[in-house]
Short mmCIF file of C-alpha atoms and ligand atoms in Angstrom, two decimals:
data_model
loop_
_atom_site.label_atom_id
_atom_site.label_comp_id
_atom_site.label_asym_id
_atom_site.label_seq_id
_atom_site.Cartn_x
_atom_site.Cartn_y
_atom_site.Cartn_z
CA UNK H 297 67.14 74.69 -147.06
CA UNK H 298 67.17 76.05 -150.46
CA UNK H 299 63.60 75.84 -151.17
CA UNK H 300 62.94 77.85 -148.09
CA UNK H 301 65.76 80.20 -148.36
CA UNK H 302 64.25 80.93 -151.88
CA UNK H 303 60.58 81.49 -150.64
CA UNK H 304 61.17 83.40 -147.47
CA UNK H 305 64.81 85.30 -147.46
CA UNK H 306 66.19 88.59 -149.65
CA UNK H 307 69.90 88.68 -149.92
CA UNK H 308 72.51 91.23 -150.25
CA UNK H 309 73.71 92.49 -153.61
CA UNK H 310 71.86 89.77 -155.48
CA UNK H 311 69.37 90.23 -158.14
CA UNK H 312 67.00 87.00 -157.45
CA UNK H 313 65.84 86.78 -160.63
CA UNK H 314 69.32 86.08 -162.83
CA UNK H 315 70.85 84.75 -159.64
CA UNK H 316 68.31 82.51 -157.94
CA UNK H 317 71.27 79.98 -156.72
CA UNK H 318 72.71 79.98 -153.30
CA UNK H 319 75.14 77.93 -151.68
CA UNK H 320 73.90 76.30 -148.28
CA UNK H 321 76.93 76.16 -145.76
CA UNK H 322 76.68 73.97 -142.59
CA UNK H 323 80.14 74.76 -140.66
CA UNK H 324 82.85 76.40 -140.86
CA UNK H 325 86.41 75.58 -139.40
CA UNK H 326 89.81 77.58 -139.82
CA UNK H 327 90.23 78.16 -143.24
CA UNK H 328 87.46 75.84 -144.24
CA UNK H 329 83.76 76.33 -145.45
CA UNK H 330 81.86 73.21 -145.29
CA UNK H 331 78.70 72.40 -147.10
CA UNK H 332 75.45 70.83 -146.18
CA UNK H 333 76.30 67.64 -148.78
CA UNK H 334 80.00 67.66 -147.18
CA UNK H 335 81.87 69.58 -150.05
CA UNK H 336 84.78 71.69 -148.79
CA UNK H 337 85.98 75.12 -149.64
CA UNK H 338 88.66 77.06 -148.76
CA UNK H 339 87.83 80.16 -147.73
CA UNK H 340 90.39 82.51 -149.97
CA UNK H 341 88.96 85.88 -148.79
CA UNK H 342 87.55 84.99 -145.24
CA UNK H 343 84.38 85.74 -145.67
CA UNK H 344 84.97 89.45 -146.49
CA UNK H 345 87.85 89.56 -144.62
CA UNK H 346 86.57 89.51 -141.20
CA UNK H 347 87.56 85.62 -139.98
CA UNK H 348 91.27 86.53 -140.23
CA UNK H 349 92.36 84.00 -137.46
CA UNK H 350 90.24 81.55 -138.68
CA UNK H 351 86.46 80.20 -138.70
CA UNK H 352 85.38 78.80 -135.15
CA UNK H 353 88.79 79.50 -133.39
CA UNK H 354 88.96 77.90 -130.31
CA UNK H 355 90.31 81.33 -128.74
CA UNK H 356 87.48 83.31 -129.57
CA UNK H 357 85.26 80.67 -128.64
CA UNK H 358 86.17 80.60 -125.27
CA UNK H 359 86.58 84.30 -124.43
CA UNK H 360 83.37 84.94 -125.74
CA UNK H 361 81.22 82.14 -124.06
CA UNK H 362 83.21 83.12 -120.74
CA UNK H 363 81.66 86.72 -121.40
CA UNK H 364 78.42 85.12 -122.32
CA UNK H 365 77.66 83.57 -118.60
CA UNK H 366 79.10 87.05 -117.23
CA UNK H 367 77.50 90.05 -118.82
CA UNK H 368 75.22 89.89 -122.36
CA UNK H 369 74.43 93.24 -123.18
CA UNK H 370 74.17 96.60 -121.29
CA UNK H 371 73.02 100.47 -122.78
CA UNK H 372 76.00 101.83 -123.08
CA UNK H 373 75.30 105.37 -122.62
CA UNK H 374 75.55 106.38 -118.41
CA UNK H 375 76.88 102.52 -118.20
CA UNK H 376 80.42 100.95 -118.84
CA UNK H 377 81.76 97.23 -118.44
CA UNK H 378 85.12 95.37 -118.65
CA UNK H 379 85.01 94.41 -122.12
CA UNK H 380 84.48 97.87 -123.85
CA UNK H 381 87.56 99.01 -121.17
CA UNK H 382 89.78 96.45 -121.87
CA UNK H 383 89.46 96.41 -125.45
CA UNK H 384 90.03 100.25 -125.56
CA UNK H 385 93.36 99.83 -123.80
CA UNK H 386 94.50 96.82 -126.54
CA UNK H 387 93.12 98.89 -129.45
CA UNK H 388 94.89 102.19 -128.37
CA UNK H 389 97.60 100.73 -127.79
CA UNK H 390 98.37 99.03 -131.35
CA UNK H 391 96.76 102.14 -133.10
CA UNK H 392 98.94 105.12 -134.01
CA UNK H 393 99.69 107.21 -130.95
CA UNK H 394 97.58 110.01 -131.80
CA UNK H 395 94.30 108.48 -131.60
CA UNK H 396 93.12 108.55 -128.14
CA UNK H 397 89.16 107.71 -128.27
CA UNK H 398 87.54 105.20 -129.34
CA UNK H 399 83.51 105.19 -130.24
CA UNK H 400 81.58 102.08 -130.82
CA UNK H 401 79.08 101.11 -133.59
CA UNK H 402 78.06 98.26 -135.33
CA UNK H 403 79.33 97.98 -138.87
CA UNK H 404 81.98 99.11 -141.28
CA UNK H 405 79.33 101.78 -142.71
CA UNK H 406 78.04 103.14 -139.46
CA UNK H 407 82.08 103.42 -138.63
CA UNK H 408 82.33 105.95 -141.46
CA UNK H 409 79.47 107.33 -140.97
CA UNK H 410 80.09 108.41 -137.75
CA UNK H 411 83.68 109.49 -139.06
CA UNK H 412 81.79 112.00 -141.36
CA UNK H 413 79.64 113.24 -138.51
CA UNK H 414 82.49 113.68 -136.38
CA UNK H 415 84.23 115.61 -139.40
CA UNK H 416 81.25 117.61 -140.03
CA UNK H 417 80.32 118.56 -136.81
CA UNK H 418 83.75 119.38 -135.84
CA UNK H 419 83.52 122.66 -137.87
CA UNK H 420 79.73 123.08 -136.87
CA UNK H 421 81.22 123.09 -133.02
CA UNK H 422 83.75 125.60 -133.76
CA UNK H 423 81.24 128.41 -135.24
CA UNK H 424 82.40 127.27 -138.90
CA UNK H 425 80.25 125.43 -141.02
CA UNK H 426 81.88 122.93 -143.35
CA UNK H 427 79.57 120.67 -145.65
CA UNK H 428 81.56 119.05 -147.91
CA UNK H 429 83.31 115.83 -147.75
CA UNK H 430 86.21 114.94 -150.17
CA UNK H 431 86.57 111.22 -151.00
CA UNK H 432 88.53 109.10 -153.71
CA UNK H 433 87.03 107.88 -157.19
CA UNK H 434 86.13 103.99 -156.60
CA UNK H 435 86.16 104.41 -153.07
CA UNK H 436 84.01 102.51 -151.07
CA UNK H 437 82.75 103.20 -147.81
CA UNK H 438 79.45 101.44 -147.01
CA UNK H 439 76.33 101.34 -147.94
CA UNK H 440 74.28 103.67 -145.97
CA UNK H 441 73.68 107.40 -146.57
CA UNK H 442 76.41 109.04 -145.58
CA UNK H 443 78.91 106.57 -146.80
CA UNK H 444 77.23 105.58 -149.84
CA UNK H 445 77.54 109.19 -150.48
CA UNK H 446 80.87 109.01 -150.03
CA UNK H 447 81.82 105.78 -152.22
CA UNK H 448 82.71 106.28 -155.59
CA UNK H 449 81.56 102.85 -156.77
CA UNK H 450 77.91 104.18 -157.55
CA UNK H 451 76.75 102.27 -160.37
CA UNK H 452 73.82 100.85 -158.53
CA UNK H 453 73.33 103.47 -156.32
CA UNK H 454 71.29 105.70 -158.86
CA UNK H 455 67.98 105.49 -156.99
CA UNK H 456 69.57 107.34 -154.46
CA UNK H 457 71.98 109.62 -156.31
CA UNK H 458 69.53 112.86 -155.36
CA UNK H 459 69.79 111.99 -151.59
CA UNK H 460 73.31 111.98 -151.25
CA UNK H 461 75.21 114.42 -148.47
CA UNK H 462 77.84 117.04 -150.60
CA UNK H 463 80.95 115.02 -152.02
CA UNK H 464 83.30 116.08 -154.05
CA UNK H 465 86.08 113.67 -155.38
CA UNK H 466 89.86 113.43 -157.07
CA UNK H 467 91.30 110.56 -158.47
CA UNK H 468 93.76 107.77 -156.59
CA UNK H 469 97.56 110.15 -156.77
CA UNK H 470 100.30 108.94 -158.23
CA UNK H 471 103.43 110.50 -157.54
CA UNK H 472 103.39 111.31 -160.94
CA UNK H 473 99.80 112.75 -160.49
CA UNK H 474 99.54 114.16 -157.33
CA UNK H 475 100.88 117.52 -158.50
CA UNK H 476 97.39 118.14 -160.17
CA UNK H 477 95.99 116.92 -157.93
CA UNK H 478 97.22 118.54 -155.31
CA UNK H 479 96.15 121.31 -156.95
CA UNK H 480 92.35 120.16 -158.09
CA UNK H 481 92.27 120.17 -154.74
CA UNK H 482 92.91 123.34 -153.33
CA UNK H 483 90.73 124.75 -156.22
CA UNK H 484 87.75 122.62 -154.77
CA UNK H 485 88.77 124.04 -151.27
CA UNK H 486 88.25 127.11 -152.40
CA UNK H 487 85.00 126.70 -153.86
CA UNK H 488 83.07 124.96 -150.84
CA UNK H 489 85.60 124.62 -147.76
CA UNK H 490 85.97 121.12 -147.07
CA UNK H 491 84.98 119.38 -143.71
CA UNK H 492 86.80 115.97 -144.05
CA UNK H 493 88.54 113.76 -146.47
CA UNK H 494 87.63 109.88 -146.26
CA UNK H 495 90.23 107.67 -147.57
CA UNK H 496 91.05 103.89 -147.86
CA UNK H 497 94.88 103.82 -146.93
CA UNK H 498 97.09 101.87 -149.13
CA UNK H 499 94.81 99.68 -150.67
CA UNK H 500 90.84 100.12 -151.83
CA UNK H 501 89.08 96.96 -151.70
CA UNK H 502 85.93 97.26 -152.81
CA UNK H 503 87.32 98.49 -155.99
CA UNK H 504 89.17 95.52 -156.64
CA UNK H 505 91.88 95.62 -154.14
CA UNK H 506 93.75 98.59 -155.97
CA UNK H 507 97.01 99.87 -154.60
CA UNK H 508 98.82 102.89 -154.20
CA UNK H 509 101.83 104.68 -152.77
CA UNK H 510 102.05 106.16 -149.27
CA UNK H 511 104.33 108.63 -151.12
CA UNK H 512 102.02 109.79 -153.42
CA UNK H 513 98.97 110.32 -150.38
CA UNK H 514 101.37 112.23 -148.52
CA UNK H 515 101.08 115.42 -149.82
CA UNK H 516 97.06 115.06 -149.88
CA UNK H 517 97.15 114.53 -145.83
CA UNK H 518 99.81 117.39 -145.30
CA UNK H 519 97.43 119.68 -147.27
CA UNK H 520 94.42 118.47 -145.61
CA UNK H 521 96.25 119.06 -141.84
CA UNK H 522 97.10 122.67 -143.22
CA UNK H 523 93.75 123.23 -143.82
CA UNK H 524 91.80 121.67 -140.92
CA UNK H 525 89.97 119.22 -143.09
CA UNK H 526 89.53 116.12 -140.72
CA UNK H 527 91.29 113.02 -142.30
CA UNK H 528 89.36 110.17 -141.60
CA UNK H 529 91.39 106.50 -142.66
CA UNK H 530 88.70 103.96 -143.46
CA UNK H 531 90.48 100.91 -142.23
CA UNK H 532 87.77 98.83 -142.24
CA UNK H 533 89.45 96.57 -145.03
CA UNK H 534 93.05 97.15 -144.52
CA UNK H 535 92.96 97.11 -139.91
CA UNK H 536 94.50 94.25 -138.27
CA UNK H 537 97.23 93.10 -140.02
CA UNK H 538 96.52 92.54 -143.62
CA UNK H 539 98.80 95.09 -145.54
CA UNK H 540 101.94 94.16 -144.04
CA UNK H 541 101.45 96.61 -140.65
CA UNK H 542 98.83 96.47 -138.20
CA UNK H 543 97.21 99.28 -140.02
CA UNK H 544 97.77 100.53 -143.45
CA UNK H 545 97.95 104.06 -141.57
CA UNK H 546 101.77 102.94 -139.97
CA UNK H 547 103.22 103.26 -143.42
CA UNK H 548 101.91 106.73 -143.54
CA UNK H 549 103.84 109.56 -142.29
CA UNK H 550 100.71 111.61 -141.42
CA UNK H 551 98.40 109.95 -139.11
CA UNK H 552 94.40 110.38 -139.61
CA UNK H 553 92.49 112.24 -137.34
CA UNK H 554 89.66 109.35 -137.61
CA UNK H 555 90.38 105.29 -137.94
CA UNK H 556 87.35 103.35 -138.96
CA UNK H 557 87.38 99.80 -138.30
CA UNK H 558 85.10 96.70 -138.52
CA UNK H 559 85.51 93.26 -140.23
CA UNK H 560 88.61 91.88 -138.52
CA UNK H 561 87.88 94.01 -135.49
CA UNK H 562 85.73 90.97 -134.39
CA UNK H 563 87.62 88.16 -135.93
CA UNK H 564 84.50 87.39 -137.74
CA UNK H 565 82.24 86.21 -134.47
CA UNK H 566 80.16 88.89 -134.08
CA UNK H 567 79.23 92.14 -135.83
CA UNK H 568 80.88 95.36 -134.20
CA UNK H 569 82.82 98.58 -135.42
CA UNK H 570 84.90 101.31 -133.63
CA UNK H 571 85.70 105.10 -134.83
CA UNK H 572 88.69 106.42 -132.86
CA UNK H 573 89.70 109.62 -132.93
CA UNK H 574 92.39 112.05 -132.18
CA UNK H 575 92.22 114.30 -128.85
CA UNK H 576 91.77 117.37 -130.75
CA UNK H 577 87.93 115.88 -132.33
CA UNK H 578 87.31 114.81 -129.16
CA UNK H 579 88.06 118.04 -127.25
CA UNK H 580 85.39 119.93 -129.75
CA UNK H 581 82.81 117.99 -128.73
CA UNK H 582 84.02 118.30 -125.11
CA UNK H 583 81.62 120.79 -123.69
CA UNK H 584 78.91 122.47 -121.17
CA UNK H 585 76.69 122.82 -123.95
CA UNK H 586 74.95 118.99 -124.53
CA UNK H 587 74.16 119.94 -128.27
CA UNK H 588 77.70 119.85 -128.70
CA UNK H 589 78.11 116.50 -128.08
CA UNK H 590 78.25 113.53 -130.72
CA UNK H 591 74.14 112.15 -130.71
CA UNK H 592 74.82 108.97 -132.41
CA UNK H 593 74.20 105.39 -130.60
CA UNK H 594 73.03 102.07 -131.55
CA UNK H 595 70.82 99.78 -129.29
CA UNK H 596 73.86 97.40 -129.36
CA UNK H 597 77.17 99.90 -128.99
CA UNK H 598 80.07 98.23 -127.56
CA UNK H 599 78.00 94.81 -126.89
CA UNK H 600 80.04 93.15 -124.29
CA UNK H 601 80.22 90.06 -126.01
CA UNK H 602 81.87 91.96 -129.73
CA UNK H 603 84.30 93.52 -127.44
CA UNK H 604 85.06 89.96 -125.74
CA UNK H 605 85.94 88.86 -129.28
CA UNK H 606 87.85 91.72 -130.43
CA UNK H 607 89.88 91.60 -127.87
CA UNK H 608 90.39 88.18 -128.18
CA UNK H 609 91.02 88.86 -131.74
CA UNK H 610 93.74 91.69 -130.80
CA UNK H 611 95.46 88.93 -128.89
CA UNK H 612 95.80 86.03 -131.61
CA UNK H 613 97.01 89.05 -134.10
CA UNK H 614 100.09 90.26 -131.95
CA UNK H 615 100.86 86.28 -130.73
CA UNK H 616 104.12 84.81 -132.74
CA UNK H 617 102.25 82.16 -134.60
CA UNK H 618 99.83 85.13 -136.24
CA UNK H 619 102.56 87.13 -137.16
CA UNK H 620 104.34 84.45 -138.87
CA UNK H 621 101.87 83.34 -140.63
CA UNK H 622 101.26 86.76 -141.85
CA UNK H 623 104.75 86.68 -143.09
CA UNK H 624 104.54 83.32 -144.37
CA UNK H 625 101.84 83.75 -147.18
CA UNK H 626 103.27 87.16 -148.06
CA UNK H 627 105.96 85.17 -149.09
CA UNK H 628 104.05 82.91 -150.89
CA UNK H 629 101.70 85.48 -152.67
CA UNK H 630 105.60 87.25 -153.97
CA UNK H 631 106.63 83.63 -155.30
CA UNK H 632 103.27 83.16 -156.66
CA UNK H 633 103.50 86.51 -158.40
CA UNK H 634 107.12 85.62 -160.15
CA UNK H 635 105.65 82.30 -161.02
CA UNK H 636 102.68 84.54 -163.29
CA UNK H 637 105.32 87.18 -164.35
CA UNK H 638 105.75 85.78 -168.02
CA UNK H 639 102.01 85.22 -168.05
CA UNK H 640 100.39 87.45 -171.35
CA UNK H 641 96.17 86.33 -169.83
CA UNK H 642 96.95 89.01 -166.98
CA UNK H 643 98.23 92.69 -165.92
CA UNK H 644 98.93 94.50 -162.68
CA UNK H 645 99.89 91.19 -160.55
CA UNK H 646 100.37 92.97 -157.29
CA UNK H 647 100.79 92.27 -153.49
CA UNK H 648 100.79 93.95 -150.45
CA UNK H 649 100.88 92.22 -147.00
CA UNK H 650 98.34 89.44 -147.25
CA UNK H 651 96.56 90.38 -150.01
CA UNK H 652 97.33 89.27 -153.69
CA UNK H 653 95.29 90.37 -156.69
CA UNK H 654 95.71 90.62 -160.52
CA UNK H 655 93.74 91.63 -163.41
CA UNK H 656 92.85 89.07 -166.04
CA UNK H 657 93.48 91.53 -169.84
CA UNK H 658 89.88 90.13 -170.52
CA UNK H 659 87.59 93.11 -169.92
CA UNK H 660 84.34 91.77 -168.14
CA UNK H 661 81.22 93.21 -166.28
CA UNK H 662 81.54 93.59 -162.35
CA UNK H 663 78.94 91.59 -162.07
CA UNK H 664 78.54 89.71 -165.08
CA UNK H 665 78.21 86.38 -166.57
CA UNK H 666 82.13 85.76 -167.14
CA UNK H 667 83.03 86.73 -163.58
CA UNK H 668 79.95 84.45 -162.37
CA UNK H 669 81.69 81.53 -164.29
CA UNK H 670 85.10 82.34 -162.97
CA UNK H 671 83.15 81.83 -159.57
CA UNK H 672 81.20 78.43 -160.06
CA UNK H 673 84.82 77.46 -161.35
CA UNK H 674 86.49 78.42 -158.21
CA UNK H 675 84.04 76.57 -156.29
CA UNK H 676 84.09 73.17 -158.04
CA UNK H 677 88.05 73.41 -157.84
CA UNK H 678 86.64 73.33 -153.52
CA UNK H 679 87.80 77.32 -153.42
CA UNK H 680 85.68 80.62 -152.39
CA UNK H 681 86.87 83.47 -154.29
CA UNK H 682 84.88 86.11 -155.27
CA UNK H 683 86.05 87.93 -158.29
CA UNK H 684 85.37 91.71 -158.86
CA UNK H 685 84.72 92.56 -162.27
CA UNK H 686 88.34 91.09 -163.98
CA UNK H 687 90.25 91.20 -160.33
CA UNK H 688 91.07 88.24 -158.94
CA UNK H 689 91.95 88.66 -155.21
CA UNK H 690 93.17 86.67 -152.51
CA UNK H 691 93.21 87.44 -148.80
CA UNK H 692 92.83 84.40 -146.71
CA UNK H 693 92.53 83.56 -143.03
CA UNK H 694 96.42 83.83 -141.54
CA UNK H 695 95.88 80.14 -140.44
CA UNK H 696 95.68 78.91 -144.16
CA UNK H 697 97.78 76.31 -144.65
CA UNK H 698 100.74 75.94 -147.10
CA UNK H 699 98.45 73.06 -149.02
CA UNK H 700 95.60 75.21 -148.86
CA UNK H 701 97.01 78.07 -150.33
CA UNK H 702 98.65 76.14 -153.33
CA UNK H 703 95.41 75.06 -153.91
CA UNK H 704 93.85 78.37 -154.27
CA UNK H 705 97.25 79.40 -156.47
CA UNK H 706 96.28 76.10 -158.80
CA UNK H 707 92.76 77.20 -159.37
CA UNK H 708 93.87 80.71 -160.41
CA UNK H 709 96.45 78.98 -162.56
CA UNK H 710 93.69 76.81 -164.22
CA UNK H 711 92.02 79.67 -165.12
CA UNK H 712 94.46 81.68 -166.77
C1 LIG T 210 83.22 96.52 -146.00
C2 LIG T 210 83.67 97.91 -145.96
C3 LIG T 210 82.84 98.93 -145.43
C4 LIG T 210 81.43 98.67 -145.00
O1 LIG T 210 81.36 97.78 -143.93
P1 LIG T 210 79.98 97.02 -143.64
O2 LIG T 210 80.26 96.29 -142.37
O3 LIG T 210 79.76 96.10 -144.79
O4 LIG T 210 78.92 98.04 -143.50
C5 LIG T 210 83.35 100.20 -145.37
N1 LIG T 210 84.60 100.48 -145.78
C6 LIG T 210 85.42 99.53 -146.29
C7 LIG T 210 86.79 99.90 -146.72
C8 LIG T 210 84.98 98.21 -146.39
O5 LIG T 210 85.79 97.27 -146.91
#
């Protein structure tokens, strides 16, 4: 498999020539990789945080072969089917009340991208031309145009630098910082009005699963509502469950005009993503004039069979036994934290929800050779983590066990 992979295949954020080594996997099963000579690994981040109920689960499974022998896949533009309708009443009705559509695509980047179209031409609908988009330092939002623009994180993205839309950034607030900011801000609104602000709620991931207070965004929304800039909460990371809430966007006061998910959406069986929106986007695109509608589809939007797992998903994440487990390794991560509190190899041990992460005070590369030995070292200790420059994170499946999870804790622990 290797030999072949090697000769025919190009894969994501890898440079081939330092990195020629890739890790055949045969199966997967709850929190478990397995692969092709019968190692094990736990999966400690499910698989970019998408297989949050688990790999293979049975419940999925089932709801999406039953959709299989009913309905495969149908243009969704002048057509509708169960799926997409059922799956809009589930998602609507665990989002925050204001958001009232929801648009399909297929990925976390075309979800924010369509939240920046929706942001831009919001103002182009209303006679008013905005083109500026405001976006956090080390945020990350996808990787094509428009959200590549958008993400902070652009060390590799030089080739394209000169291509990018109009963004204009301020750093992650503090409440001790968001005064200035606050601030930098309305100077920059000033200067070019801005259309939209794109934000990771709570948490940026890509980044290296950084925190930061509702409290301290607050003020940022309430400014942005004053001023008509569409808000537009990238949950693609932080949806379904993982911060503590459903969304990161529940422990926020002011609710986002836009929610962008993907990953969990489809509990990691198929690749989908939904932009939902508040009435008020909606109703500016709402219109005799057909220019003034939203002109962005994919071949596959709202693929029946996505939409039989997402809603499959939404059902295993509001059942008892997901919840508690949810619960359950928060738990865990906050003893696991006290356990590391005396512990001089790290900083900035910090959880929220599911998610656990700490910096090792060794400064290394994103990307380089340290953090690839921290990896290899993971896996022979039969654990998938993927470190991010000197982060070490953890967000596993819910269904990880109590054994599994120690285990994961022990390899970090062997480490530091
Ligand atoms: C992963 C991610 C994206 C991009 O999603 P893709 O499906 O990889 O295109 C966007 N925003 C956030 C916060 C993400 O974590």
């Amino acid at each position: 498999m290797k030999e072949l992979d090697a000769k025919n295949i190009w894969h994501p954020l890898t440079q081939h020539k330092t990195h020629p080594d890739v890790l055949p996997i045969a199966k997967a099963k709850g929190a478990l990789l397995y692969d092709t000579e019968g190692n094990t690994y736990i999966d400690g981040i499910a698989s970019w945080y998408t297989c949050m109920y688990g790999h293979c689960n049975p419940y999925i499974i089932e709801k999406v072969y039953a959709q299989m022998q009913q309905l495969d896949q149908i243009v969704f533009s002048g057509f509708t089917h169960q799926p997409a309708v059922d799956l809009s009443e589930k998602l609507l009705a665990i989002l925050p009340d204001n958001q009232q559509k929801v648009f399909f695509s297929d990925n976390g980047s075309t979800a924010t991208e369509v939240g920046i179209k929706m942001a831009l031409q919001y103002h182009f609908n209303k006679g008013n031309e905005r083109h500026t988009i405001l976006a956090f330092e080390e945020a990350f939002h996808g990787d094509t145009f428009g959200a590549m623009s958008a993400s902070g994180l652009s060390v590799y993205n030089g080739p394209f630098d000169k291509h990018f839309i109009d963004v204009v950034r301020i750093p992650v607030p503090t409440i001790e910082t968001v005064d200035s900011i606050l601030k930098q801000l309305k100077e920059l609104h000033l200067k070019s009005p801005l259309a939209g602000f794109i934000y990771e709620p709570l948490v940026q991931g890509a980044a290296g699963m950084k925190m930061y207070q509702p409290e301290a965004l607050e003020p940022i929304l309430a400014f942005c509502k004053a001023h008509t800039i569409i808000t537009i909460a990238d949950e693609v990371m932080t949806g379904f469950g993982k911060t503590g809430t459903l969304f990161a966007s529940d422990q926020i006061n002011t609710k986002p005009d836009v929610i962008c998910l993907s990953k969990a959406l489809t509990a990691g069986m198929l690749p989908m993503a939904i932009s939902t929106c508040s009435q008020h986007i909606y109703d500016a695109f709402y219109s005799n004039d057909m220019s003034k509608g939203l002109f962005h589809a994919h071949t596959y939007t709202a693929n029946p069979l996505a939409c039989a797992a997402a809603s499959a998903g939404i059902d295993l994440l509001l059942s008892q036994e997901i919840e508690k487990s949810r619960l359950r390794i928060h738990k865990a991560h906050l003893a696991f934290k006290e356990r590391l509190s005396e512990n001089p190899t790290i900083t900035n041990v910090r959880v929220k929800g599911v998610i656990f992460a700490l910096e090792l005070t060794k400064k290394m590369e994103r990307y380089g050779s340290m953090r690839d030995q921290l990896f290899v070292h993971f896996k022979n200790k039969g654990v998938f983590l993927r470190p991010l420059g000197n982060t070490i994170y953890i967000l596993p499946p819910y269904v990880i066990s109590d054994k599994q999870l120690k285990q994961v804790y022990e390899a970090i622990e062997e480490v530091l």
